[in-house]
PDB file of C-alpha atoms in Angstrom:
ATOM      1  CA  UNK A   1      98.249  91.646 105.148  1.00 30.00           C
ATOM      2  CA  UNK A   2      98.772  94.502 102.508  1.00 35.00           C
ATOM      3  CA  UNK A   3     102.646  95.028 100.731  1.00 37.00           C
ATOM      4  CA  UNK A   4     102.863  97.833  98.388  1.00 35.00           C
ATOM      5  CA  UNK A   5     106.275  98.445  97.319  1.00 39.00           C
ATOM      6  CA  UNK A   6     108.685  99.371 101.002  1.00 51.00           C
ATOM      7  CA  UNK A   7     105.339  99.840 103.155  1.00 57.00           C
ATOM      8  CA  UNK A   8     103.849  96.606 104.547  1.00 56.00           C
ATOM      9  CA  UNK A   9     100.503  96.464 106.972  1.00 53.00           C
ATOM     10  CA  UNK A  10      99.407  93.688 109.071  1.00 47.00           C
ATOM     11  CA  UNK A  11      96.461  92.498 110.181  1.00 40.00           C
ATOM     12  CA  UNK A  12      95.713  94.802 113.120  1.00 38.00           C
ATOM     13  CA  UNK A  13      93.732  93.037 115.980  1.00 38.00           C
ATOM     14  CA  UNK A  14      90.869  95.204 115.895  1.00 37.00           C
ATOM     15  CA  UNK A  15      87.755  94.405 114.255  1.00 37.00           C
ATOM     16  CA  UNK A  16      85.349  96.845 112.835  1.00 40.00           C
ATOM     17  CA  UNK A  17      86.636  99.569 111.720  1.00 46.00           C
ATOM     18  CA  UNK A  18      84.974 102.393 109.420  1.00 49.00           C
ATOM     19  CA  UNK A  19      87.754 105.038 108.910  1.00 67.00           C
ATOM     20  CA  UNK A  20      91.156 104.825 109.334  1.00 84.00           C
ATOM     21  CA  UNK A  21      93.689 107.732 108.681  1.00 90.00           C
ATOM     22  CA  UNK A  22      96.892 108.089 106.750  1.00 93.00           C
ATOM     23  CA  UNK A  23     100.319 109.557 107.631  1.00 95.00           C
ATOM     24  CA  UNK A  24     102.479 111.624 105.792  1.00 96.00           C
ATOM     25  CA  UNK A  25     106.732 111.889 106.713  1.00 97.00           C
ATOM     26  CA  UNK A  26     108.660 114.008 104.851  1.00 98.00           C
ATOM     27  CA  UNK A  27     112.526 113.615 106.407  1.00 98.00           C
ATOM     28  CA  UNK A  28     115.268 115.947 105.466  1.00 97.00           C
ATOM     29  CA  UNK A  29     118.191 117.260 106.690  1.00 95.00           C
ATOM     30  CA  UNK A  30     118.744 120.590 108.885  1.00 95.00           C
ATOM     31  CA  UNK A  31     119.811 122.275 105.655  1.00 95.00           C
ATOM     32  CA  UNK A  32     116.123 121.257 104.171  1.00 96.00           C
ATOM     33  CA  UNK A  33     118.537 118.089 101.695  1.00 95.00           C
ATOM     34  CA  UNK A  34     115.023 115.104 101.634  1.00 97.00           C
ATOM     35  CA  UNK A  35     116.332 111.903 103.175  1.00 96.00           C
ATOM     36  CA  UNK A  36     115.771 109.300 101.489  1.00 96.00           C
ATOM     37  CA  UNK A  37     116.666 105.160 102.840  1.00 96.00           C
ATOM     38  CA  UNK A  38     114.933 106.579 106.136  1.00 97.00           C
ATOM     39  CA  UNK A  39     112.765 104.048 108.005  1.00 97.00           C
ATOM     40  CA  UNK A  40     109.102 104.920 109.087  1.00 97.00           C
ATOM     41  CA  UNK A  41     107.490 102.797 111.670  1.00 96.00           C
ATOM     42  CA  UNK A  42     103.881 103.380 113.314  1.00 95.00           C
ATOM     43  CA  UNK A  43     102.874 101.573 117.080  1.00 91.00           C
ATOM     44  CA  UNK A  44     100.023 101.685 118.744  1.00 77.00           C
ATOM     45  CA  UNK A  45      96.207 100.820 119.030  1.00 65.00           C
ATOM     46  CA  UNK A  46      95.631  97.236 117.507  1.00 55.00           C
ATOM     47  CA  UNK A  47      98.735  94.756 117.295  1.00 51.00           C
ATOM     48  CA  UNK A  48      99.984  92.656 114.203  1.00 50.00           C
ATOM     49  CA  UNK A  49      98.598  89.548 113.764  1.00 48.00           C
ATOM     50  CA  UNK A  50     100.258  87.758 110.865  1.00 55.00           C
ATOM     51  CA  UNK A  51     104.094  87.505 108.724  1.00 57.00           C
ATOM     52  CA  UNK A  52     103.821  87.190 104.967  1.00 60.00           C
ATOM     53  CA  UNK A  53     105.583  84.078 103.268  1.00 53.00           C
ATOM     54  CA  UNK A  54     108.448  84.902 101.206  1.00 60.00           C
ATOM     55  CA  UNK A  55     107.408  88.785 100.382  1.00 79.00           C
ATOM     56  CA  UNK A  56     111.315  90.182 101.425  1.00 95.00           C
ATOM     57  CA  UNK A  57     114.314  90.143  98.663  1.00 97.00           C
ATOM     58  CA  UNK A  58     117.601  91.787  98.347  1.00 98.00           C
ATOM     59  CA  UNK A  59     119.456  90.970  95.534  1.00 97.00           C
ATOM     60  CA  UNK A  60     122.616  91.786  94.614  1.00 97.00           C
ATOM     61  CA  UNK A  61     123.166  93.428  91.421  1.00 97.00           C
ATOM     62  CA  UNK A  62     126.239  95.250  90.176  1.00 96.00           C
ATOM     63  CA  UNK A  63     127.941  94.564  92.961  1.00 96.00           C
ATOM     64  CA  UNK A  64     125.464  96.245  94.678  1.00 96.00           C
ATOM     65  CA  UNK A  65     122.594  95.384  97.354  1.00 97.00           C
ATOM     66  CA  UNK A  66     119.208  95.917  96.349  1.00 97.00           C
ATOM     67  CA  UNK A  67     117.706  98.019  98.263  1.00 96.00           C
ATOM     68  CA  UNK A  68     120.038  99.757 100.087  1.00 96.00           C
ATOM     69  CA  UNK A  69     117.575  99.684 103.388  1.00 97.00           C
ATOM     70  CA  UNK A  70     114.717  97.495 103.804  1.00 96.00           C
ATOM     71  CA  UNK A  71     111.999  97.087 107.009  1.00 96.00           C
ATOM     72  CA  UNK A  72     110.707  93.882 107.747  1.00 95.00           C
ATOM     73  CA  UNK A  73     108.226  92.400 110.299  1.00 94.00           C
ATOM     74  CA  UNK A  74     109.578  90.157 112.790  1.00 93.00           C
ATOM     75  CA  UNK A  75     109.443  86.756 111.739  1.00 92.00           C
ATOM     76  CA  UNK A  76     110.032  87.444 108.056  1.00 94.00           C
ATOM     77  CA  UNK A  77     112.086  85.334 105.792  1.00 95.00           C
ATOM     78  CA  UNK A  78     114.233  87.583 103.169  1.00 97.00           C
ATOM     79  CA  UNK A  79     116.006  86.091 100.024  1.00 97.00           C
ATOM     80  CA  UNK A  80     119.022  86.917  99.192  1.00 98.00           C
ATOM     81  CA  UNK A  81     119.296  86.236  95.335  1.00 98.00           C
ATOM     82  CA  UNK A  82     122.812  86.665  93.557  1.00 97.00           C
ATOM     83  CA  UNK A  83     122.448  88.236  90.173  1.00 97.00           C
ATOM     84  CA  UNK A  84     125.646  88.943  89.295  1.00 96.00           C
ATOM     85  CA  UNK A  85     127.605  87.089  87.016  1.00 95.00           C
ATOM     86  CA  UNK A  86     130.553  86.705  90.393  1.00 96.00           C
ATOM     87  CA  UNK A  87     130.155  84.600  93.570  1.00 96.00           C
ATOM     88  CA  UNK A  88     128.839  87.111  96.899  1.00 96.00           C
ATOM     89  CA  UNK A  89     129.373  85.888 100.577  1.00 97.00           C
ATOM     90  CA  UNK A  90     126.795  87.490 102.379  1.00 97.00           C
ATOM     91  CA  UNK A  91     126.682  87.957 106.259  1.00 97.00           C
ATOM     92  CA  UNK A  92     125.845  90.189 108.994  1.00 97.00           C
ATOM     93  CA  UNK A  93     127.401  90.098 112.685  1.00 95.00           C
ATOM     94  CA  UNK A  94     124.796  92.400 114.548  1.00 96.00           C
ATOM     95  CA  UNK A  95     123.716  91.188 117.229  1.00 95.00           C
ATOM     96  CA  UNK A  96     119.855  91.744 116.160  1.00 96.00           C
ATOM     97  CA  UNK A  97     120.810  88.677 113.562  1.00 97.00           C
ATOM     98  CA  UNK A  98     123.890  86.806 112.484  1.00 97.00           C
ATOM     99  CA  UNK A  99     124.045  84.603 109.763  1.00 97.00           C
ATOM    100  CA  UNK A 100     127.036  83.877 107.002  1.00 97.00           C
ATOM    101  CA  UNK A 101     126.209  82.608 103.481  1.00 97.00           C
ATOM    102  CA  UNK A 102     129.300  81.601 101.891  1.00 95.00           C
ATOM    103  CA  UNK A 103     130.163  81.910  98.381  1.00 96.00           C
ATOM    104  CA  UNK A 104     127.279  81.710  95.863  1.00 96.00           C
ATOM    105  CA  UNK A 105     126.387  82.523  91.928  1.00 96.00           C
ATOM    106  CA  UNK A 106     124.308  83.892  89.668  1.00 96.00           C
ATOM    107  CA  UNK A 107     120.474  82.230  90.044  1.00 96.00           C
ATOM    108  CA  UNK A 108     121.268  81.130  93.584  1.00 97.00           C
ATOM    109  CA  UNK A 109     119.893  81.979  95.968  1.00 97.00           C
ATOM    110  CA  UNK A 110     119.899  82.138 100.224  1.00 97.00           C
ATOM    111  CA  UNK A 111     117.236  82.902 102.882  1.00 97.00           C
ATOM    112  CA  UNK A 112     117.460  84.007 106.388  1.00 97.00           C
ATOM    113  CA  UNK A 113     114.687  84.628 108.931  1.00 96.00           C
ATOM    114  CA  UNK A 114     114.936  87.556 111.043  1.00 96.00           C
ATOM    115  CA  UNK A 115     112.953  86.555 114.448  1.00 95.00           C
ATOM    116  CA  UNK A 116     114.596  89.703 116.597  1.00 96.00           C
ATOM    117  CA  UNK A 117     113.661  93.483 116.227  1.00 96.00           C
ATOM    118  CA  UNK A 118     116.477  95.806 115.645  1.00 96.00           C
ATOM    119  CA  UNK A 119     119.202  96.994 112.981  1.00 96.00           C
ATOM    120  CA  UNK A 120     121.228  94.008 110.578  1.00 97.00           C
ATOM    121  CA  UNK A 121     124.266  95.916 108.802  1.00 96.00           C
ATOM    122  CA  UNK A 122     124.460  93.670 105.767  1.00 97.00           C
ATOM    123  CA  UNK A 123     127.756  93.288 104.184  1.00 96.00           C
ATOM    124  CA  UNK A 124     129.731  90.889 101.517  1.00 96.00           C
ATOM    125  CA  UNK A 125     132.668  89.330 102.100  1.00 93.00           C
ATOM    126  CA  UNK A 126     134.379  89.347  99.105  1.00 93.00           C
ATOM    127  CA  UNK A 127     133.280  93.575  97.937  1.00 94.00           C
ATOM    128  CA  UNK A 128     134.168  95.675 101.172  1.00 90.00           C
ATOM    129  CA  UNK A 129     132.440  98.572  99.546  1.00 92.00           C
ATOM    130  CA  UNK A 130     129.342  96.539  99.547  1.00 95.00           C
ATOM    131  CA  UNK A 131     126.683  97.514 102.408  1.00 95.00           C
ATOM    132  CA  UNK A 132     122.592  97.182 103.287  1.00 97.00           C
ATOM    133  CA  UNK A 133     120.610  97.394 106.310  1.00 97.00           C
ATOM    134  CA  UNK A 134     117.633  95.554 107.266  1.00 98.00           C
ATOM    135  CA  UNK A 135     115.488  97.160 110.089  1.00 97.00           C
ATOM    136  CA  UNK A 136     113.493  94.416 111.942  1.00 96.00           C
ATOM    137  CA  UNK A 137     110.032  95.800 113.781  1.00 94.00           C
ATOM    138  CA  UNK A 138     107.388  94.797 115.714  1.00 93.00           C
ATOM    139  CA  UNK A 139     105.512  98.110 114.653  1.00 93.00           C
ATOM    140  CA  UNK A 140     102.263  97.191 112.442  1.00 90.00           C
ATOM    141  CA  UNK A 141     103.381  99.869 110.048  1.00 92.00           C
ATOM    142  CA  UNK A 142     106.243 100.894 108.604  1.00 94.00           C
ATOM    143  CA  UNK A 143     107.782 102.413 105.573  1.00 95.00           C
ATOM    144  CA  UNK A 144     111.410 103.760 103.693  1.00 96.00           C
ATOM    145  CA  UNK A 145     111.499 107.274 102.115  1.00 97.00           C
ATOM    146  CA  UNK A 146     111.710 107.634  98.699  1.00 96.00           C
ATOM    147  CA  UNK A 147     114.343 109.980  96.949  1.00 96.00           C
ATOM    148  CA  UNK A 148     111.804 112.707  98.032  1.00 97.00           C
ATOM    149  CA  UNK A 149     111.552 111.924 101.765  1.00 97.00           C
ATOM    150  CA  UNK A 150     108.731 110.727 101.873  1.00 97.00           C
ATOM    151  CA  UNK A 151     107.256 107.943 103.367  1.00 96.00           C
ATOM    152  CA  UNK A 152     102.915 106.711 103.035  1.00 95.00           C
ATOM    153  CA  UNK A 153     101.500 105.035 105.834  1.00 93.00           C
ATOM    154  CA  UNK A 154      98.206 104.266 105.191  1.00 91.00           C
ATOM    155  CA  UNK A 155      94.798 102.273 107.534  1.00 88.00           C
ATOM    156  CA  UNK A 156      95.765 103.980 111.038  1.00 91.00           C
ATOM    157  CA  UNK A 157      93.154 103.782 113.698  1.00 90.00           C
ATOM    158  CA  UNK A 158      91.967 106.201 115.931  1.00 90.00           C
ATOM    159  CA  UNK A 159      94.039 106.715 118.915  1.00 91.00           C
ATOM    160  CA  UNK A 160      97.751 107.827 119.949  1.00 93.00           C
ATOM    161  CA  UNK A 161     100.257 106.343 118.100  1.00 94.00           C
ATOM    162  CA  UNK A 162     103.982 106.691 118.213  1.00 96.00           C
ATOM    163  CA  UNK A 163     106.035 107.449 114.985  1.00 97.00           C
ATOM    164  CA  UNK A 164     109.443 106.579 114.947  1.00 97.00           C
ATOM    165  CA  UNK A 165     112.170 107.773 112.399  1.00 98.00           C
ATOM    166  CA  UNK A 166     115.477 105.783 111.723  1.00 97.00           C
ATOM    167  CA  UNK A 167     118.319 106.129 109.677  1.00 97.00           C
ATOM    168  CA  UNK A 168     121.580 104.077 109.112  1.00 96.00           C
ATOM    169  CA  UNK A 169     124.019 106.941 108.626  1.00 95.00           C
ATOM    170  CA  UNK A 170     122.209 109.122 111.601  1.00 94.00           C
ATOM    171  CA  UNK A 171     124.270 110.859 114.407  1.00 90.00           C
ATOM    172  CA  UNK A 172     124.157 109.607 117.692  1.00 82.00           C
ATOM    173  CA  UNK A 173     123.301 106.218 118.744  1.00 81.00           C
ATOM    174  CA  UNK A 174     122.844 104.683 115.804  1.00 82.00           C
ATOM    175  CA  UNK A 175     120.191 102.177 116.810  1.00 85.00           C
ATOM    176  CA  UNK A 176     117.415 104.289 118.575  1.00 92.00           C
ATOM    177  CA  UNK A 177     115.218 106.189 116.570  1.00 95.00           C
ATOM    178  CA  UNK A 178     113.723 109.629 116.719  1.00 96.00           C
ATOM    179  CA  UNK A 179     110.288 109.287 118.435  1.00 96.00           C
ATOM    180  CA  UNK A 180     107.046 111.423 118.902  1.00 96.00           C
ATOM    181  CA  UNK A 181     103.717 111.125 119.786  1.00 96.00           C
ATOM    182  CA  UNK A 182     100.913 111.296 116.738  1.00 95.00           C
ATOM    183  CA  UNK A 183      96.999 111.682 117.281  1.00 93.00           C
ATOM    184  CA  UNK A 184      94.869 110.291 114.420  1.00 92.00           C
ATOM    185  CA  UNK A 185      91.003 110.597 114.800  1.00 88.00           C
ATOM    186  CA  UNK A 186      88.739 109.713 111.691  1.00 84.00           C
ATOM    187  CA  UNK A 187      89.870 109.445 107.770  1.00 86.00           C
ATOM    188  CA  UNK A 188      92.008 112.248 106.033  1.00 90.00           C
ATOM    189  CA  UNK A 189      95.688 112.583 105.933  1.00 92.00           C
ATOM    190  CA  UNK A 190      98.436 113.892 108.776  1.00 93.00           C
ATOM    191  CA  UNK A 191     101.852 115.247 108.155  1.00 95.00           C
ATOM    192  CA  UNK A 192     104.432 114.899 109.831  1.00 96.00           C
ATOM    193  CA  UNK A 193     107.807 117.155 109.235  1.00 97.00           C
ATOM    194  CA  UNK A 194     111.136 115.210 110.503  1.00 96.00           C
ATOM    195  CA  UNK A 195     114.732 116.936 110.658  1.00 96.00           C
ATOM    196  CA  UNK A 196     117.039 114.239 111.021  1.00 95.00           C
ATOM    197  CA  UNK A 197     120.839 114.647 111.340  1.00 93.00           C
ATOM    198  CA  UNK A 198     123.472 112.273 109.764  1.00 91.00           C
ATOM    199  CA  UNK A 199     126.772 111.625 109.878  1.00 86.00           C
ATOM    200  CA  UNK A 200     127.390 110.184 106.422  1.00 73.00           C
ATOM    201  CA  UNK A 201     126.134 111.205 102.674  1.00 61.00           C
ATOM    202  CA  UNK A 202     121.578 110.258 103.073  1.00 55.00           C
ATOM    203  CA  UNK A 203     122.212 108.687  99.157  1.00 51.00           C
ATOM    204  CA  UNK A 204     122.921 104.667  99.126  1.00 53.00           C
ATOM    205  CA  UNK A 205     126.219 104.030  97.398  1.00 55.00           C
ATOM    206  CA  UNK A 206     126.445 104.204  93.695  1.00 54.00           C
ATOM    207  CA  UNK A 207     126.251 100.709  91.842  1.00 52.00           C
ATOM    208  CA  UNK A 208     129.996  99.332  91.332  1.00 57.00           C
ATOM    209  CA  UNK A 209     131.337  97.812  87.824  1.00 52.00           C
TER     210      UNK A 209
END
């Protein structure tokens, strides 16, 4: 498996392969705003074969999650270290994962494995204003857009694959993502152009003191 910063690849079940091709997102708004915190995933030929050990963490800082959205595999295990110099209660009650970590300090830290796909609002008990989502996939690719939009999705395989989109503050149902059909044959780079609208500011909240 290959992590590099928010984009993870597994171990595709294909053997073989000479070229492989590379995708390009750019998301922004209808007024042309990039969105960052957007969620990338790629599905198609070849399957994922393999979770990394301990490769998630969200921390809290500042009263603050870090990062604001993450993707994960199915099956992964994320920490949760505390940071701060105060006590966090962490916990989520979506239905794609529940869990409740109770208070804990600075240097402590909690895990939770994430064994169903979907979308875990992340949340602290004690700071209302504090918020993170976790999108859980089974796709063997998959990104978050940087403050620029864009997301790299690199060692795709020939064949149609489907790209989906995701945001946490998007209109509409709030779980299913925008979806489209991509062709990739031999090496070189695709890009893809995504208008997405939301329903809430596209910029994670602001650290708190």
């Amino acid at each position: 498996m290959k992590l590099l910063g928010s984009t993870f690849l597994f171990a595709m079940g294909m053997v073989g392969i000479a070229q492989a091709a590379d995708l390009r997102v750019e998301v922004k708004t209808p007024e042309g705003t990039p969105l960052a915190h957007a969620v990338v995933t790629v599905s198609g030929p070849g399957k994922a074969t393999g979770v990394p050990a301990n490769a998630f963490s969200m921390a809290q800082k500042n009263k603050t999650f870090i990062p604001f959205v993450m993707v994960v595999p199915v099956g992964a295990k994320v920490a949760f270290p505390n940071q701060d110099e105060i006590k966090h209660h962490v916990f989520s009650f979506s239905p794609a994962k529940r869990f409740e970590h109770e208070l804990y300090g600075k240097g402590e830290t909690r895990t939770v494995v994430f064994d169903k796909p979907g979308t875990v609002a992340i949340g602290c008990n004690i700071h209302d204003r504090m918020e993170a989502y976790i999108r859980v996939t089974e796709a063997p690719l998959a990104a978050v857009t940087d403050e620029k939009g864009v997301a790299m999705l690199s060692g795709i395989t020939d064949g149609e694959h489907t790209v989906e989109i995701w945001h946490p503050y998007q209109k509409g149902d709030s779980d299913t993502p925008i979806s489209r059909k991509v062709s990739f044959s031999g090496s070189g780079i695709t890009t893809e152009v995504v208008e997405m609208t939301i329903g809430q500011s596209p910029r994670a909240p602001q650290q708190q003191n």
